């Protein structure tokens, strides 16, 4: 009885290996409004500053937007979302090198918090790809993965502020 | 004879004309160019209040007072810069904050309080909820010129008419009609002074006063008086009344604030009332005008009664001259004197100001900083700075009381110290106190001094051993290190390190070696890893001081600044990411344009897993080791720290961090000599007090375990992996793939990794093959 079961398991495994990496099902990318009510008062205040910043970004007020993000970090320096929205801002205003630094910080904090969940991954992948491409480095793979994970947001290869709010 | 007289008159005329022309040149040069030197002001980071914040901990009311806000009675209608405080709520009329990229509007808000916590903040009258309310940044200093003049320039057209009326009523009622000199006023003053038999009344017009302050020395000679008169006529000839009055209102001296001279209506308004001159009431304007005659003798802070008496005189003059009506006169006279609180010194932020000046000097000269009126917004946290200054000052005083040999009457030989605190994720300096008293010594021991670090350097040795490079790490946290006698050959002879307790401890767990700061075990580990590698690691962590490649480097014999150490430890708090040190948020020119804007910069220099292991070891130091005293006052929450005491107890260190704060304390004499106590007695209490007061004793956040780190039980006595049946066990952190292979209780070798490492996958496929 045991051999057929093992055989089937082996076939299944082999099939998985031969057919290459599975195309992952799209996920619903996370928005700030979904995490905004979470955390202690410091985190909540910090997230709300991030949201204010995104609104300023939507209104194309770069300076105030960045100020809000920086304040959000000052209030809660361990808030990964503050670095993520700042990374998005830097990509949008054309400073991809800086964006990559913020993104690294965001990813580290997200992973440490156990918050690197499927809904976040397309943002991190996509922003990394966009920043790499903008800085003249190969980043297409990251962009493709972001589009695969979250086509609704990343099909155009960019993350608008309102898509994160 | 006649010819001689004519000749003399001709020559005299030419000389007089030449004199007038030269005075005219002086007038044009000064009036035509930059008229005022406006010192650059330096501000702290803004305080942000939000629901859930402990308003008692941050001393909200004290903060409002320091910003010049005034508490008013409950019934009062609020004006910007005022607040009403009752049992369960605070209504604040928040002033507008002008800034090119983060302006804040003036708005009335209500802050509801529940116990010591802020329950909610709402904007009035609409009731819109505010999630985070930034208050204006606090001024922490200014870069003055040699005269230490402070001014806040005003524009005449923006001032309410009663401000101008108050000044003209008492200082120069015929200003609009005279040509620089007022013969009636001169005659009146002459008669009054003759009657009194002394100089009781001045005859100078406002233009003459301006000329005197602008161009001349205060000496009382006929020549200077003549110069003043001629120059007043020249100023009136060349410039219109509007320009002259505006210059006067910005130039006039209005008293002292400490060592700083207050010049101009704008600055006086800011200092006395904590508001813009545009918002001065009639009574407030009259008081400022009243003290022009004798700014220090009539200081509203020291001589309130005299100042109010003269204010009322000014109000009488205003009414008599028809500048205000009866209703305004009555209202102003009834107004009680309400002054803004005198802002206390922001915890001796002058060391920080010096650091900024050094950083800015490559772009902005001393003269530009003292005259261009730049606004420099910094990262300094005003509250953290005050607490740091107090913790250091009182900590040193306490040590001198307890150990009489440390006290001295000579300030230059006194026990010194410094404290620097940083936000690890961003590298922002939150507090910097470079010495116990800036007045006695301006030398900043946090940024300008390099001192032996002692054991606070040891973590570099352990990290170098824990970090997987190529073949894997030399150590895990289950490893043992050898603390038996060691001799290392050096060019200057054999080096034999000793422990603080003069004992050798044999084979000791790696955690214990660091927690108890064993020198011999660390020195041996340094030899095993290689001093070059330790140096390379310290360099990655931002240490730039010279690091000699000698065996004793492992024990902290190199001289490094506290700022370098705090940044290096910030890297650990930040999960292996080195932040660039930030002191400035942005710098705004006098036209309101942003000239500089900081950008956060960081670089990963260590993998997150190893950084976490290092933090875990340093937490052990704070829990059980040489820094265990950090907990003695009830400080709760995650802390990682390392003490450092150098040979002969010349330098005492404590560098420690929480998830959101890293701080270094150093104590020693400027000319190194023995302090006679270990760092756990000298530096630790200062660090503890600072963090305790800053956090309220409850540290926020967690040192989170990154995915690269796994947990497995080990047998403490052996460091073997503890399986079922192992008599003793405790959990330990490991980088994935480095869990011990020898297992307890059998001593057999196992590949159990408790994770998805290649070994686990290999075992799975081995099992599958066996099944088939």
mmCIF file of N, CA and C in Angstrom, chain A residues 2 6-7 9-10 13 40-43 45 48-49 52 63-64 66-67 70-71 73-78 83 86 90 95 97-98 101-102 104-105 108 111-113, chain B residues 46 48 50-53 97 101-102 104 128 131-132 134 423 425-426 428 574 577 597-604 659-660 700 704-707 764-765 768 771-772:
data_model
loop_
_atom_site.group_PDB
_atom_site.id
_atom_site.type_symbol
_atom_site.label_atom_id
_atom_site.label_comp_id
_atom_site.label_asym_id
_atom_site.label_seq_id
_atom_site.Cartn_x
_atom_site.Cartn_y
_atom_site.Cartn_z
ATOM 1 N N UNK A 2 2.081 1.095 0.678
ATOM 2 C CA UNK A 2 2.852 2.303 0.874
ATOM 3 C C UNK A 2 3.527 2.759 -0.425
ATOM 4 N N UNK A 6 3.788 6.521 -2.278
ATOM 5 C CA UNK A 6 5.088 7.194 -2.434
ATOM 6 C C UNK A 6 5.350 7.498 -3.901
ATOM 7 N N UNK A 7 4.937 6.562 -4.763
ATOM 8 C CA UNK A 7 5.123 6.757 -6.202
ATOM 9 C C UNK A 7 4.365 7.982 -6.687
ATOM 10 N N UNK A 9 3.407 10.467 -4.906
ATOM 11 C CA UNK A 9 4.032 11.675 -4.339
ATOM 12 C C UNK A 9 5.252 12.071 -5.164
ATOM 13 N N UNK A 10 6.015 11.049 -5.561
ATOM 14 C CA UNK A 10 7.216 11.307 -6.354
ATOM 15 C C UNK A 10 6.872 11.907 -7.699
ATOM 16 N N UNK A 13 5.928 15.428 -7.252
ATOM 17 C CA UNK A 13 7.111 16.268 -7.029
ATOM 18 C C UNK A 13 7.864 16.515 -8.324
ATOM 19 N N UNK A 40 0.269 50.257 18.379
ATOM 20 C CA UNK A 40 0.079 51.089 19.566
ATOM 21 C C UNK A 40 -0.142 52.541 19.119
ATOM 22 N N UNK A 41 -0.434 53.441 20.059
ATOM 23 C CA UNK A 41 -0.734 54.829 19.644
ATOM 24 C C UNK A 41 0.370 55.488 18.813
ATOM 25 N N UNK A 42 1.606 55.176 19.141
ATOM 26 C CA UNK A 42 2.715 55.779 18.389
ATOM 27 C C UNK A 42 2.660 55.320 16.933
ATOM 28 N N UNK A 43 2.469 54.019 16.759
ATOM 29 C CA UNK A 43 2.434 53.480 15.400
ATOM 30 C C UNK A 43 1.238 54.044 14.636
ATOM 31 N N UNK A 45 -0.309 56.889 15.094
ATOM 32 C CA UNK A 45 -0.060 58.292 14.721
ATOM 33 C C UNK A 45 0.921 58.364 13.555
ATOM 34 N N UNK A 48 -0.748 57.464 10.367
ATOM 35 C CA UNK A 48 -1.640 58.523 9.886
ATOM 36 C C UNK A 48 -0.839 59.647 9.236
ATOM 37 N N UNK A 49 0.335 59.876 9.751
ATOM 38 C CA UNK A 49 1.198 60.856 9.075
ATOM 39 C C UNK A 49 1.590 60.354 7.685
ATOM 40 N N UNK A 52 -1.280 61.092 5.506
ATOM 41 C CA UNK A 52 -1.295 62.525 5.142
ATOM 42 C C UNK A 52 -0.285 62.793 4.038
ATOM 43 N N UNK A 63 7.134 68.547 -1.247
ATOM 44 C CA UNK A 63 7.780 68.931 0.011
ATOM 45 C C UNK A 63 6.981 68.496 1.229
ATOM 46 N N UNK A 64 5.707 68.911 1.297
ATOM 47 C CA UNK A 64 4.913 68.487 2.451
ATOM 48 C C UNK A 64 4.795 66.969 2.559
ATOM 49 N N UNK A 66 6.987 64.654 1.686
ATOM 50 C CA UNK A 66 8.206 64.107 2.277
ATOM 51 C C UNK A 66 8.302 64.459 3.774
ATOM 52 N N UNK A 67 7.896 65.688 4.079
ATOM 53 C CA UNK A 67 7.945 66.100 5.489
ATOM 54 C C UNK A 67 7.084 65.200 6.364
ATOM 55 N N UNK A 70 8.848 61.922 6.831
ATOM 56 C CA UNK A 70 9.981 62.029 7.761
ATOM 57 C C UNK A 70 9.493 62.185 9.196
ATOM 58 N N UNK A 71 8.385 62.894 9.358
ATOM 59 C CA UNK A 71 7.815 63.020 10.701
ATOM 60 C C UNK A 71 7.315 61.665 11.193
ATOM 61 N N UNK A 73 8.544 58.869 10.499
ATOM 62 C CA UNK A 73 9.720 58.106 10.927
ATOM 63 C C UNK A 73 10.224 58.628 12.266
ATOM 64 N N UNK A 74 10.217 59.958 12.417
ATOM 65 C CA UNK A 74 10.690 60.531 13.683
ATOM 66 C C UNK A 74 9.829 60.046 14.847
ATOM 67 N N UNK A 75 8.562 59.926 14.583
ATOM 68 C CA UNK A 75 7.638 59.492 15.634
ATOM 69 C C UNK A 75 7.821 58.008 15.935
ATOM 70 N N UNK A 76 7.931 57.226 14.906
ATOM 71 C CA UNK A 76 8.090 55.784 15.084
ATOM 72 C C UNK A 76 9.135 55.285 14.087
ATOM 73 N N UNK A 77 10.390 55.318 14.501
ATOM 74 C CA UNK A 77 11.458 54.955 13.558
ATOM 75 C C UNK A 77 11.419 53.492 13.144
ATOM 76 N N UNK A 78 10.592 52.687 13.809
ATOM 77 C CA UNK A 78 10.523 51.278 13.418
ATOM 78 C C UNK A 78 9.298 50.988 12.540
ATOM 79 N N UNK A 83 8.982 54.001 5.699
ATOM 80 C CA UNK A 83 10.099 53.876 4.751
ATOM 81 C C UNK A 83 9.576 53.454 3.371
ATOM 82 N N UNK A 86 8.085 56.427 1.700
ATOM 83 C CA UNK A 86 9.183 57.331 1.339
ATOM 84 C C UNK A 86 9.927 56.786 0.107
ATOM 85 N N UNK A 90 10.410 58.652 -3.431
ATOM 86 C CA UNK A 90 11.711 58.894 -4.072
ATOM 87 C C UNK A 90 11.735 58.362 -5.502
ATOM 88 N N UNK A 95 14.642 59.905 -7.529
ATOM 89 C CA UNK A 95 15.882 59.620 -6.806
ATOM 90 C C UNK A 95 15.915 58.127 -6.461
ATOM 91 N N UNK A 97 18.257 55.928 -6.231
ATOM 92 C CA UNK A 97 19.304 55.418 -5.337
ATOM 93 C C UNK A 97 18.814 55.494 -3.883
ATOM 94 N N UNK A 98 18.247 56.648 -3.569
ATOM 95 C CA UNK A 98 17.708 56.860 -2.232
ATOM 96 C C UNK A 98 16.529 55.900 -1.977
ATOM 97 N N UNK A 101 17.572 52.611 -0.774
ATOM 98 C CA UNK A 101 17.962 52.585 0.638
ATOM 99 C C UNK A 101 16.740 52.495 1.549
ATOM 100 N N UNK A 102 15.747 53.319 1.249
ATOM 101 C CA UNK A 102 14.532 53.287 2.071
ATOM 102 C C UNK A 102 13.839 51.932 1.968
ATOM 103 N N UNK A 104 15.208 49.085 1.385
ATOM 104 C CA UNK A 104 15.946 48.094 2.164
ATOM 105 C C UNK A 104 15.546 48.173 3.631
ATOM 106 N N UNK A 105 15.435 49.409 4.111
ATOM 107 C CA UNK A 105 15.043 49.596 5.503
ATOM 108 C C UNK A 105 13.615 49.082 5.718
ATOM 109 N N UNK A 108 13.603 45.241 5.692
ATOM 110 C CA UNK A 108 14.164 44.688 6.925
ATOM 111 C C UNK A 108 13.140 44.748 8.053
ATOM 112 N N UNK A 111 10.120 42.405 7.482
ATOM 113 C CA UNK A 111 10.460 41.004 7.763
ATOM 114 C C UNK A 111 10.593 40.779 9.266
ATOM 115 N N UNK A 112 11.264 41.741 9.935
ATOM 116 C CA UNK A 112 11.433 41.583 11.383
ATOM 117 C C UNK A 112 10.094 41.558 12.117
ATOM 118 N N UNK A 113 9.155 42.343 11.617
ATOM 119 C CA UNK A 113 7.845 42.400 12.268
ATOM 120 C C UNK A 113 6.949 41.238 11.857
ATOM 121 N N UNK B 46 10.370 69.426 16.029
ATOM 122 C CA UNK B 46 9.089 69.754 16.665
ATOM 123 C C UNK B 46 8.603 68.628 17.569
ATOM 124 N N UNK B 48 5.647 66.401 18.572
ATOM 125 C CA UNK B 48 4.393 65.967 17.939
ATOM 126 C C UNK B 48 3.521 65.338 19.017
ATOM 127 N N UNK B 50 -0.132 63.368 19.984
ATOM 128 C CA UNK B 50 -1.072 62.476 19.307
ATOM 129 C C UNK B 50 -1.869 61.711 20.354
ATOM 130 N N UNK B 51 -3.012 61.203 19.980
ATOM 131 C CA UNK B 51 -3.810 60.427 20.923
ATOM 132 C C UNK B 51 -3.011 59.230 21.438
ATOM 133 N N UNK B 52 -3.089 59.033 22.739
ATOM 134 C CA UNK B 52 -2.347 57.928 23.349
ATOM 135 C C UNK B 52 -1.053 58.384 23.997
ATOM 136 N N UNK B 53 -0.614 59.575 23.671
ATOM 137 C CA UNK B 53 0.652 60.071 24.223
ATOM 138 C C UNK B 53 0.484 60.395 25.714
ATOM 139 N N UNK B 97 2.992 78.108 11.629
ATOM 140 C CA UNK B 97 4.426 77.870 11.529
ATOM 141 C C UNK B 97 4.809 77.980 10.057
ATOM 142 N N UNK B 101 8.389 73.784 3.291
ATOM 143 C CA UNK B 101 7.839 72.480 2.927
ATOM 144 C C UNK B 101 6.918 71.891 3.978
ATOM 145 N N UNK B 102 6.955 72.375 5.170
ATOM 146 C CA UNK B 102 6.033 71.823 6.173
ATOM 147 C C UNK B 102 5.399 72.934 6.988
ATOM 148 N N UNK B 104 2.516 74.934 8.922
ATOM 149 C CA UNK B 104 1.376 74.535 9.734
ATOM 150 C C UNK B 104 0.477 75.753 9.887
ATOM 151 N N UNK B 128 -12.975 68.341 13.476
ATOM 152 C CA UNK B 128 -12.235 67.315 12.744
ATOM 153 C C UNK B 128 -11.150 66.725 13.644
ATOM 154 N N UNK B 131 -4.825 63.517 14.076
ATOM 155 C CA UNK B 131 -4.149 62.287 14.516
ATOM 156 C C UNK B 131 -2.761 62.581 15.068
ATOM 157 N N UNK B 132 -2.148 63.609 14.557
ATOM 158 C CA UNK B 132 -0.802 63.959 15.021
ATOM 159 C C UNK B 132 -0.647 65.457 14.839
ATOM 160 N N UNK B 134 1.787 68.581 15.199
ATOM 161 C CA UNK B 134 3.131 69.092 15.489
ATOM 162 C C UNK B 134 3.055 70.501 16.060
ATOM 163 N N UNK B 423 18.894 58.353 17.215
ATOM 164 C CA UNK B 423 17.834 57.462 16.759
ATOM 165 C C UNK B 423 18.498 56.459 15.806
ATOM 166 N N UNK B 425 17.634 54.146 13.700
ATOM 167 C CA UNK B 425 17.158 53.884 12.331
ATOM 168 C C UNK B 425 17.515 54.998 11.371
ATOM 169 N N UNK B 426 17.710 56.203 11.883
ATOM 170 C CA UNK B 426 17.918 57.344 10.995
ATOM 171 C C UNK B 426 19.241 58.069 11.234
ATOM 172 N N UNK B 428 19.713 60.239 13.474
ATOM 173 C CA UNK B 428 19.450 61.603 13.942
ATOM 174 C C UNK B 428 19.942 61.771 15.377
ATOM 175 N N UNK B 574 19.864 48.758 14.665
ATOM 176 C CA UNK B 574 19.165 48.892 13.390
ATOM 177 C C UNK B 574 19.298 47.637 12.536
ATOM 178 N N UNK B 577 22.231 47.774 9.818
ATOM 179 C CA UNK B 577 22.239 48.871 8.834
ATOM 180 C C UNK B 577 22.865 50.109 9.486
ATOM 181 N N UNK B 597 18.528 70.415 2.594
ATOM 182 C CA UNK B 597 17.542 69.505 3.159
ATOM 183 C C UNK B 597 18.216 68.160 3.381
ATOM 184 N N UNK B 598 18.081 67.660 4.581
ATOM 185 C CA UNK B 598 18.764 66.392 4.851
ATOM 186 C C UNK B 598 18.047 65.240 4.134
ATOM 187 N N UNK B 599 18.829 64.280 3.812
ATOM 188 C CA UNK B 599 18.292 63.029 3.285
ATOM 189 C C UNK B 599 18.819 61.910 4.158
ATOM 190 N N UNK B 600 17.927 61.061 4.587
ATOM 191 C CA UNK B 600 18.386 59.939 5.399
ATOM 192 C C UNK B 600 19.229 59.023 4.517
ATOM 193 N N UNK B 601 20.304 58.554 5.090
ATOM 194 C CA UNK B 601 21.181 57.644 4.329
ATOM 195 C C UNK B 601 21.546 56.473 5.231
ATOM 196 N N UNK B 602 21.512 55.287 4.681
ATOM 197 C CA UNK B 602 21.962 54.132 5.449
ATOM 198 C C UNK B 602 22.551 53.081 4.515
ATOM 199 N N UNK B 603 23.317 52.201 5.133
ATOM 200 C CA UNK B 603 23.982 51.167 4.343
ATOM 201 C C UNK B 603 24.035 49.893 5.168
ATOM 202 N N UNK B 604 23.644 48.797 4.568
ATOM 203 C CA UNK B 604 23.751 47.538 5.329
ATOM 204 C C UNK B 604 25.205 47.119 5.376
ATOM 205 N N UNK B 659 15.191 49.441 21.161
ATOM 206 C CA UNK B 659 14.860 49.369 19.725
ATOM 207 C C UNK B 659 14.784 50.733 19.035
ATOM 208 N N UNK B 660 14.631 51.821 19.810
ATOM 209 C CA UNK B 660 14.434 53.125 19.170
ATOM 210 C C UNK B 660 15.431 54.191 19.604
ATOM 211 N N UNK B 700 9.696 51.248 24.737
ATOM 212 C CA UNK B 700 8.789 50.797 23.683
ATOM 213 C C UNK B 700 9.540 49.906 22.698
ATOM 214 N N UNK B 704 13.348 42.493 17.308
ATOM 215 C CA UNK B 704 12.640 41.401 16.646
ATOM 216 C C UNK B 704 13.620 40.447 15.965
ATOM 217 N N UNK B 705 13.282 39.187 16.087
ATOM 218 C CA UNK B 705 14.142 38.165 15.488
ATOM 219 C C UNK B 705 13.906 38.108 13.986
ATOM 220 N N UNK B 706 14.947 38.290 13.211
ATOM 221 C CA UNK B 706 14.755 38.254 11.753
ATOM 222 C C UNK B 706 14.583 36.813 11.279
ATOM 223 N N UNK B 707 14.063 36.627 10.087
ATOM 224 C CA UNK B 707 13.805 35.261 9.608
ATOM 225 C C UNK B 707 15.073 34.420 9.482
ATOM 226 N N UNK B 764 15.210 14.709 3.796
ATOM 227 C CA UNK B 764 13.903 14.344 3.265
ATOM 228 C C UNK B 764 14.061 13.467 2.027
ATOM 229 N N UNK B 765 14.961 13.866 1.145
ATOM 230 C CA UNK B 765 15.130 13.079 -0.084
ATOM 231 C C UNK B 765 15.777 11.719 0.213
ATOM 232 N N UNK B 768 12.980 9.619 1.219
ATOM 233 C CA UNK B 768 12.158 9.259 0.072
ATOM 234 C C UNK B 768 12.820 8.104 -0.702
ATOM 235 N N UNK B 771 12.367 4.865 1.028
ATOM 236 C CA UNK B 771 11.011 4.354 0.895
ATOM 237 C C UNK B 771 10.809 3.645 -0.424
ATOM 238 N N UNK B 772 11.509 4.074 -1.460
ATOM 239 C CA UNK B 772 11.293 3.496 -2.778
ATOM 240 C C UNK B 772 12.147 2.239 -2.933
#
